[in-house]
CSV table of C-alpha atoms in Angstrom, one decimal:
chain,number,residue,atom,x,y,z
A,163,MET,CA,125.8,127.0,93.0
A,164,TRP,CA,125.3,126.2,96.7
A,165,ILE,CA,122.8,127.8,98.7
A,166,PRO,CA,122.2,127.5,102.5
A,167,ILE,CA,118.7,127.2,103.6
A,168,SER,CA,118.9,127.6,107.6
A,169,ASN,CA,114.7,127.5,107.6
A,170,ARG,CA,113.2,123.9,106.4
A,171,GLY,CA,110.3,124.9,107.4
A,172,ALA,CA,109.4,125.6,104.3
A,173,PHE,CA,108.6,123.2,103.6
A,174,PRO,CA,105.6,120.9,104.8
A,175,PRO,CA,106.8,117.4,107.0
A,176,GLU,CA,105.7,114.8,104.1
A,177,VAL,CA,107.8,116.5,101.8
A,178,LEU,CA,110.3,116.7,103.7
A,179,GLU,CA,110.4,113.2,104.9
A,180,LEU,CA,110.7,112.8,101.1
A,181,LEU,CA,113.0,114.7,100.3
A,182,GLN,CA,115.5,113.7,103.1
A,183,ALA,CA,114.5,110.1,101.4
A,184,PHE,CA,115.5,110.9,98.2
A,185,HIS,CA,118.6,113.0,99.0
A,186,ARG,CA,119.9,109.3,100.6
A,187,ALA,CA,119.5,107.5,97.8
A,188,GLY,CA,121.7,109.8,95.9
A,189,PHE,CA,118.4,110.9,93.8
A,190,PHE,CA,119.8,115.1,93.6
A,191,ASP,CA,123.6,114.5,93.0
A,192,GLU,CA,121.6,114.4,89.1
A,193,ALA,CA,118.4,114.5,89.3
A,194,MET,CA,116.0,117.4,90.2
A,195,LEU,CA,112.7,118.7,92.1
A,196,VAL,CA,110.7,121.1,89.9
A,197,GLY,CA,107.1,122.5,88.8
A,198,SER,CA,105.1,124.8,91.7
A,199,TRP,CA,107.3,122.8,95.1
A,200,VAL,CA,110.2,124.4,94.0
A,201,MET,CA,108.6,127.7,94.8
A,202,PRO,CA,109.3,127.6,98.6
A,203,LEU,CA,113.2,126.7,97.6
A,204,TYR,CA,113.0,129.8,95.8
A,205,GLN,CA,111.4,131.7,98.5
A,206,GLN,CA,114.2,130.9,100.0
A,207,ALA,CA,116.9,131.3,98.2
A,208,PHE,CA,115.5,134.2,96.1
A,209,GLY,CA,113.3,136.3,97.9
A,210,ILE,CA,110.7,135.0,95.5
A,211,PRO,CA,107.4,134.9,97.6
A,212,TYR,CA,105.0,132.5,96.0
A,213,ILE,CA,101.9,130.7,98.2
A,214,LEU,CA,100.2,128.3,96.1
A,215,ARG,CA,100.8,125.3,96.0
A,216,THR,CA,99.8,121.5,94.2
A,217,LEU,CA,99.0,118.3,95.9
A,218,ASP,CA,101.3,116.8,93.7
A,219,ILE,CA,105.3,116.8,93.5
A,220,ASP,CA,107.0,116.6,90.3
A,221,PHE,CA,110.9,115.5,89.9
A,222,ALA,CA,112.5,115.8,86.7
A,223,VAL,CA,115.2,112.8,86.0
A,224,ARG,CA,118.0,112.7,83.2
A,225,PHE,CA,116.9,109.9,80.6
A,226,ALA,CA,119.4,107.6,78.3
A,227,ALA,CA,118.5,105.2,76.2
A,228,ARG,CA,121.5,103.3,77.3
A,229,GLU,CA,121.7,103.7,80.9
A,230,ARG,CA,125.0,102.8,82.8
A,231,GLY,CA,125.7,102.5,86.3
A,232,GLU,CA,123.3,101.4,89.1
A,233,ALA,CA,121.2,103.8,90.7
A,234,ALA,CA,118.8,103.2,93.8
A,235,ASP,CA,115.8,101.2,93.1
A,236,LEU,CA,113.5,104.7,94.1
A,237,GLU,CA,110.0,102.8,93.6
A,238,SER,CA,111.1,101.1,96.8
A,239,VAL,CA,112.6,104.1,98.1
A,240,ILE,CA,109.0,105.2,97.7
A,241,THR,CA,106.8,102.5,98.7
A,242,GLY,CA,109.0,102.6,102.0
A,243,LEU,CA,107.8,105.8,103.0
A,244,GLY,CA,104.3,104.7,102.9
A,245,TYR,CA,103.3,105.8,99.3
A,246,LEU,CA,101.0,102.5,96.6
A,247,PRO,CA,102.3,103.2,93.2
A,248,VAL,CA,99.1,103.3,90.9
A,249,MET,CA,99.7,102.2,87.3
A,250,MET,CA,97.4,105.2,85.0
A,251,GLN,CA,95.5,105.2,82.3
A,252,SER,CA,98.4,106.8,80.0
A,253,GLY,CA,100.8,104.0,81.1
A,254,ILE,CA,102.8,106.4,83.4
A,255,ARG,CA,103.3,105.3,87.7
A,256,LYS,CA,102.5,107.7,90.0
A,257,PHE,CA,102.7,107.3,94.0
A,258,THR,CA,100.5,108.6,96.1
A,259,ARG,CA,99.8,108.9,99.8
A,260,GLU,CA,96.6,110.3,101.5
A,261,ASN,CA,96.3,112.1,98.2
A,262,PHE,CA,99.9,113.4,97.8
A,263,SER,CA,101.0,112.1,94.4
A,264,ILE,CA,104.3,112.0,92.9
A,265,GLU,CA,105.6,112.0,89.2
A,266,PHE,CA,108.7,112.1,87.0
A,267,ILE,CA,109.1,113.6,84.1
A,268,ALA,CA,112.2,113.9,81.3
A,269,HIS,CA,113.6,115.7,78.7
A,270,ARG,CA,111.9,115.2,75.4
A,271,LYS,CA,114.2,115.2,72.1
A,272,GLY,CA,112.2,117.4,69.0
A,273,GLY,CA,110.2,115.2,67.7
A,274,SER,CA,109.3,112.2,69.8
A,275,ASP,CA,106.5,111.0,70.5
A,276,ASP,CA,106.9,108.3,73.3
A,277,GLY,CA,104.1,107.9,76.2
A,278,VAL,CA,106.3,107.8,79.5
A,279,VAL,CA,109.9,106.8,79.3
A,280,ASN,CA,111.1,103.6,81.2
A,281,VAL,CA,114.1,105.1,83.5
A,282,ARG,CA,115.7,101.8,84.6
A,283,LYS,CA,117.8,103.8,86.5
A,284,TRP,CA,115.9,104.7,88.8
A,285,ASN,CA,113.5,101.7,88.6
A,286,VAL,CA,110.6,105.2,87.8
A,287,THR,CA,108.7,105.6,85.1
A,288,ALA,CA,108.7,109.2,83.9
A,289,VAL,CA,106.2,112.0,81.1
A,290,PRO,CA,108.7,112.7,78.8
A,291,LEU,CA,108.3,116.8,78.0
A,292,PRO,CA,109.7,119.0,75.8
A,293,PHE,CA,112.3,121.7,77.4
A,294,VAL,CA,113.0,120.1,80.5
A,295,ASP,CA,116.7,119.9,79.8
A,296,ILE,CA,117.1,123.7,80.0
A,297,LEU,CA,115.9,122.7,83.7
A,298,LEU,CA,118.1,119.8,84.4
A,299,ASP,CA,121.3,121.7,82.5
A,300,PHE,CA,121.4,124.8,85.0
A,301,PRO,CA,120.8,123.4,88.9
A,302,PHE,CA,120.8,124.8,92.4
A,303,LEU,CA,122.1,123.0,95.0
A,304,ALA,CA,119.6,123.9,98.0
A,305,ASP,CA,121.9,122.7,101.7
A,306,PHE,CA,119.2,121.9,104.4
A,307,GLY,CA,123.2,121.2,106.6
A,308,ASP,CA,121.8,116.9,106.7
A,309,PHE,CA,120.1,117.0,103.1
A,310,GLN,CA,121.0,119.2,99.9
A,311,VAL,CA,117.9,120.1,97.1
A,312,ARG,CA,118.5,120.2,93.5
A,313,ALA,CA,116.4,122.6,91.9
A,314,PRO,CA,116.7,124.3,88.5
A,315,VAL,CA,117.8,127.9,88.7
A,316,PRO,CA,115.2,130.6,88.9
A,317,GLU,CA,115.8,131.5,85.6
A,318,ALA,CA,116.2,128.1,83.6
A,319,TYR,CA,112.8,127.8,85.2
A,320,LEU,CA,111.3,130.7,84.2
A,321,VAL,CA,112.2,130.1,80.3
A,322,GLN,CA,111.2,126.7,80.1
A,323,LYS,CA,107.9,127.6,81.7
A,324,LEU,CA,107.7,130.6,79.5
A,325,LEU,CA,108.4,128.0,76.3
A,326,THR,CA,105.9,125.5,77.2
A,327,ALA,CA,102.9,127.5,78.8
A,328,ARG,CA,102.2,127.8,74.8
A,329,ARG,CA,101.8,123.9,74.7
A,330,ARG,CA,99.7,123.6,77.1
A,331,GLN,CA,96.3,122.0,76.0
A,332,VAL,CA,95.2,122.9,79.9
A,333,GLU,CA,94.2,126.3,80.2
A,334,SER,CA,94.8,126.8,84.2
A,335,LYS,CA,98.2,125.4,84.2
A,336,LYS,CA,98.6,127.5,81.5
A,337,ASP,CA,98.1,130.4,83.6
A,338,LYS,CA,98.8,129.1,86.9
A,339,ASP,CA,102.2,128.6,84.8
A,340,LEU,CA,102.7,132.3,83.9
A,341,ASP,CA,101.4,133.7,87.3
A,342,GLN,CA,104.5,132.1,88.5
A,343,CYS,CA,106.2,133.2,85.5
A,344,ALA,CA,105.5,137.4,86.5
A,345,VAL,CA,106.4,136.5,90.7
A,346,ILE,CA,109.7,135.0,89.5
A,347,ALA,CA,110.7,138.2,86.7
A,348,GLY,CA,110.7,140.2,89.1
A,349,ARG,CA,113.7,139.2,90.8
A,350,LEU,CA,115.8,137.8,88.0
A,351,ASP,CA,120.2,137.8,88.0
A,352,GLU,CA,120.3,139.2,84.4
A,353,ASP,CA,124.0,137.2,84.4
A,354,ARG,CA,122.4,133.5,84.8
A,355,LEU,CA,119.1,134.7,82.3
A,356,THR,CA,121.7,135.4,79.6
A,357,GLN,CA,123.3,132.5,80.3
A,358,VAL,CA,119.8,130.1,79.8
A,359,PHE,CA,119.1,132.0,76.9
A,360,ARG,CA,122.7,131.2,75.2
A,361,SER,CA,121.7,127.9,75.5
A,362,LEU,CA,119.4,127.9,74.0
A,363,LYS,CA,119.1,126.8,69.8
A,364,LEU,CA,115.7,127.8,69.0
A,365,SER,CA,113.0,127.8,65.7
A,366,VAL,CA,111.6,130.5,64.1
A,367,LYS,CA,108.2,129.1,66.2
A,368,ASN,CA,110.3,128.8,69.5
A,369,SER,CA,111.1,132.1,69.5
A,370,LYS,CA,107.2,133.8,68.9
A,371,ALA,CA,106.0,131.9,71.4
A,372,LEU,CA,108.6,132.4,73.8
A,373,ARG,CA,107.7,136.0,73.0
A,374,GLU,CA,103.9,135.9,73.0
A,375,ALA,CA,104.3,134.7,77.0
A,376,CYS,CA,106.9,137.0,77.8
A,377,GLU,CA,104.4,140.1,76.5
A,378,ALA,CA,101.3,138.2,78.8
A,379,ILE,CA,103.5,138.7,81.8
A,380,GLY,CA,104.9,142.0,81.5
A,381,PHE,CA,108.3,140.2,80.3
A,382,PRO,CA,110.0,142.8,78.1
A,383,PRO,CA,111.5,140.0,74.9
A,384,GLN,CA,114.4,142.0,74.7
A,385,ARG,CA,115.9,141.3,78.4
A,386,LEU,CA,116.3,137.6,76.8
A,387,GLY,CA,117.9,138.1,73.8
A,388,LEU,CA,114.8,138.9,72.1
A,389,LYS,CA,114.3,141.4,69.1
B,411,MET,CA,82.0,137.1,96.0
B,412,LYS,CA,83.8,133.2,96.3
B,413,VAL,CA,86.6,132.6,96.4
B,414,VAL,CA,86.5,130.3,93.4
B,415,GLU,CA,85.0,133.3,91.5
B,416,LYS,CA,87.7,136.1,92.7
B,417,ASP,CA,91.1,134.6,91.8
B,418,LYS,CA,90.9,132.8,88.2
B,419,ILE,CA,94.6,131.4,89.0
B,420,VAL,CA,92.9,130.1,92.7
B,421,SER,CA,89.4,128.5,91.0
B,422,GLY,CA,91.8,126.8,87.9
B,423,MET,CA,94.0,125.4,90.5
B,424,LEU,CA,90.7,123.9,92.5
B,425,ARG,CA,89.6,122.4,88.7
B,426,ASP,CA,92.9,120.9,88.1
B,427,GLU,CA,93.1,119.6,91.6
B,428,LEU,CA,90.0,117.8,91.2
B,429,SER,CA,90.8,116.4,88.2
B,430,ARG,CA,94.3,114.7,89.4
B,431,SER,CA,91.7,113.4,92.0
B,432,GLU,CA,89.7,111.6,89.3
B,433,GLU,CA,92.4,110.4,87.6
B,434,MET,CA,94.2,109.2,90.4
B,435,LEU,CA,90.7,107.5,91.8
B,436,VAL,CA,90.6,105.7,88.2
B,437,GLY,CA,94.2,104.4,89.0
B,438,LEU,CA,93.3,103.5,92.0
B,439,ARG,CA,90.6,101.1,90.9
B,440,LYS,CA,92.2,99.8,88.4
B,441,SER,CA,94.7,98.7,90.5
B,442,LEU,CA,91.6,96.9,92.8
B,443,ALA,CA,90.7,94.9,90.0
B,444,ASP,CA,94.0,92.4,89.9
B,445,LEU,CA,93.7,92.0,94.0
B,446,PRO,CA,91.9,89.4,95.7
B,447,ARG,CA,89.3,90.6,98.1
B,448,GLY,CA,88.1,88.6,101.1
B,449,ALA,CA,88.9,88.2,104.6
B,450,LEU,CA,91.5,85.5,105.0
B,451,SER,CA,90.5,82.9,108.1
B,452,GLU,CA,92.8,80.1,110.0
B,453,ARG,CA,91.1,77.1,111.2
B,454,LYS,CA,92.8,74.7,113.8
B,455,LYS,CA,91.6,71.4,114.3
B,456,ARG,CA,93.7,68.9,116.8
B,457,TYR,CA,94.3,65.7,116.2
B,458,LYS,CA,96.2,62.7,118.2
B,459,GLU,CA,98.0,65.0,120.1
B,460,LYS,CA,99.1,67.6,117.2
B,461,ALA,CA,97.1,70.6,115.8
B,462,TYR,CA,96.8,71.5,112.1
B,463,SER,CA,96.0,74.8,110.6
B,464,TYR,CA,93.6,75.3,107.3
B,465,PHE,CA,92.6,78.7,106.2
B,466,SER,CA,90.3,79.7,103.6
B,467,LEU,CA,89.1,82.9,102.2
B,468,LYS,CA,86.5,84.2,103.0
B,469,TYR,CA,84.2,86.4,100.4
B,470,ARG,CA,81.3,87.3,98.9
B,471,ASP,CA,80.1,87.0,95.9
B,472,GLY,CA,76.6,88.2,94.3
B,473,GLU,CA,74.2,86.7,97.2
B,474,LYS,CA,76.5,83.9,98.2
B,475,VAL,CA,79.3,83.5,100.6
B,476,VAL,CA,82.5,81.8,99.5
B,477,ASN,CA,85.0,79.9,101.7
B,478,GLN,CA,88.3,79.1,99.2
B,479,HIS,CA,90.5,76.9,100.7
B,480,VAL,CA,93.9,78.4,100.8
B,481,SER,CA,97.3,76.3,101.5
B,482,ALA,CA,99.3,77.1,104.0
B,483,GLU,CA,102.0,78.0,101.4
B,484,GLN,CA,99.7,81.2,100.0
B,485,VAL,CA,98.9,82.7,102.9
B,486,PRO,CA,101.9,84.9,103.3
B,487,ALA,CA,101.8,86.3,99.3
B,488,LEU,CA,97.9,86.6,100.4
B,489,ARG,CA,98.1,88.4,103.3
B,490,LYS,CA,100.3,90.9,101.9
B,491,GLN,CA,97.8,91.3,98.1
B,492,LEU,CA,94.8,91.2,101.2
B,493,ASP,CA,97.1,93.7,103.3
B,494,GLN,CA,97.5,96.0,99.5
B,495,ARG,CA,94.1,96.0,99.0
B,496,LYS,CA,93.3,98.2,102.9
B,497,LYS,CA,95.5,100.6,101.8
B,498,ILE,CA,94.5,100.8,98.6
B,499,GLU,CA,90.5,101.3,99.9
B,500,LYS,CA,91.9,102.8,102.3
B,501,GLU,CA,93.0,105.7,99.6
B,502,MET,CA,91.0,105.8,97.4
B,503,LYS,CA,87.9,106.5,100.3
B,504,SER,CA,90.3,109.6,100.9
B,505,TYR,CA,90.4,110.3,97.1
B,506,GLN,CA,86.3,110.2,97.2
B,507,LYS,CA,86.1,112.7,99.9
B,508,ARG,CA,88.6,115.5,98.3
B,509,ILE,CA,86.4,115.2,95.0
B,510,ALA,CA,83.2,115.7,96.6
B,511,TYR,CA,84.9,118.4,98.6
B,512,LEU,CA,86.1,119.9,95.8
B,513,SER,CA,83.2,119.5,93.4
B,514,LYS,CA,81.2,120.8,96.4
B,515,ILE,CA,83.4,124.2,96.2
B,516,LEU,CA,83.4,124.6,92.2
B,517,LYS,CA,79.4,124.2,92.3
B,518,SER,CA,79.2,127.2,94.9
B,519,GLY,CA,81.4,129.1,93.5
B,520,ARG,CA,79.3,128.9,90.1
B,521,GLY,CA,76.4,129.4,91.6
């Protein structure tokens, strides 16, 4: 899905600069913008209003143990913009410039407990998190004319957030996720929602978690196909 | 009523931002540990119509001021490291300011 976006003022200059650099590096050919910075895109593309932003930006990358093909050295792209690489205590390498930080996430397969994955293809490290594949499998392309940004469709973002809400260890992050979900839930496309839900193979435990999260935001679980 | 009391989401985001800033500060501090400190200075000397440059790294070690000789080959790499140190210190200052600001807001919200 491709959506033209005319208002690039949706992003502050530092974010715009970063997205343009990632586009030039070919990053958005397969990876995507995730986290709360997708909300300005949702506002422009789907009319979903949400004004709260964080000072960190997340990107989701595909990770394969044996990666083929060469891609850009994203670390050089980022440090070329004046960001500093910082090794965190967890072992993840983040980047920071004037209080604004960049982080990468990847899909974590069930049972895996890797703390950090090394995404050699892009020369970055990523935090493996559950259900990131839902985001990566249902993208749309926001077209700003001279550059494009890949992001998950709102329905995939909603389902991923609802599924992970109960796993959030920090209560405030869970509240923020559910707050975003409540706003997105008001502007859903039923066909896309059905497609996303049908792609899932949920365990009883995850179905229960999804139902609880739906109830927390007053969203009928039946709309997701849950009985 | 204070802003942070009004909205659970906003106050939560402020707390998350405080903890993100603190974690980043720890990471930045760790990055500094591997970098040399001090200032690079160059002394020029003339001997029999020829000019020679001598480089040294001047830094404080407790009470003492140390002048460590640096070979000309080491200078480019050392300059780069000292520059990186400056950038990290600048970034650390901005996080320290932010931490102080956020702590103040959250404290006043509780009060």
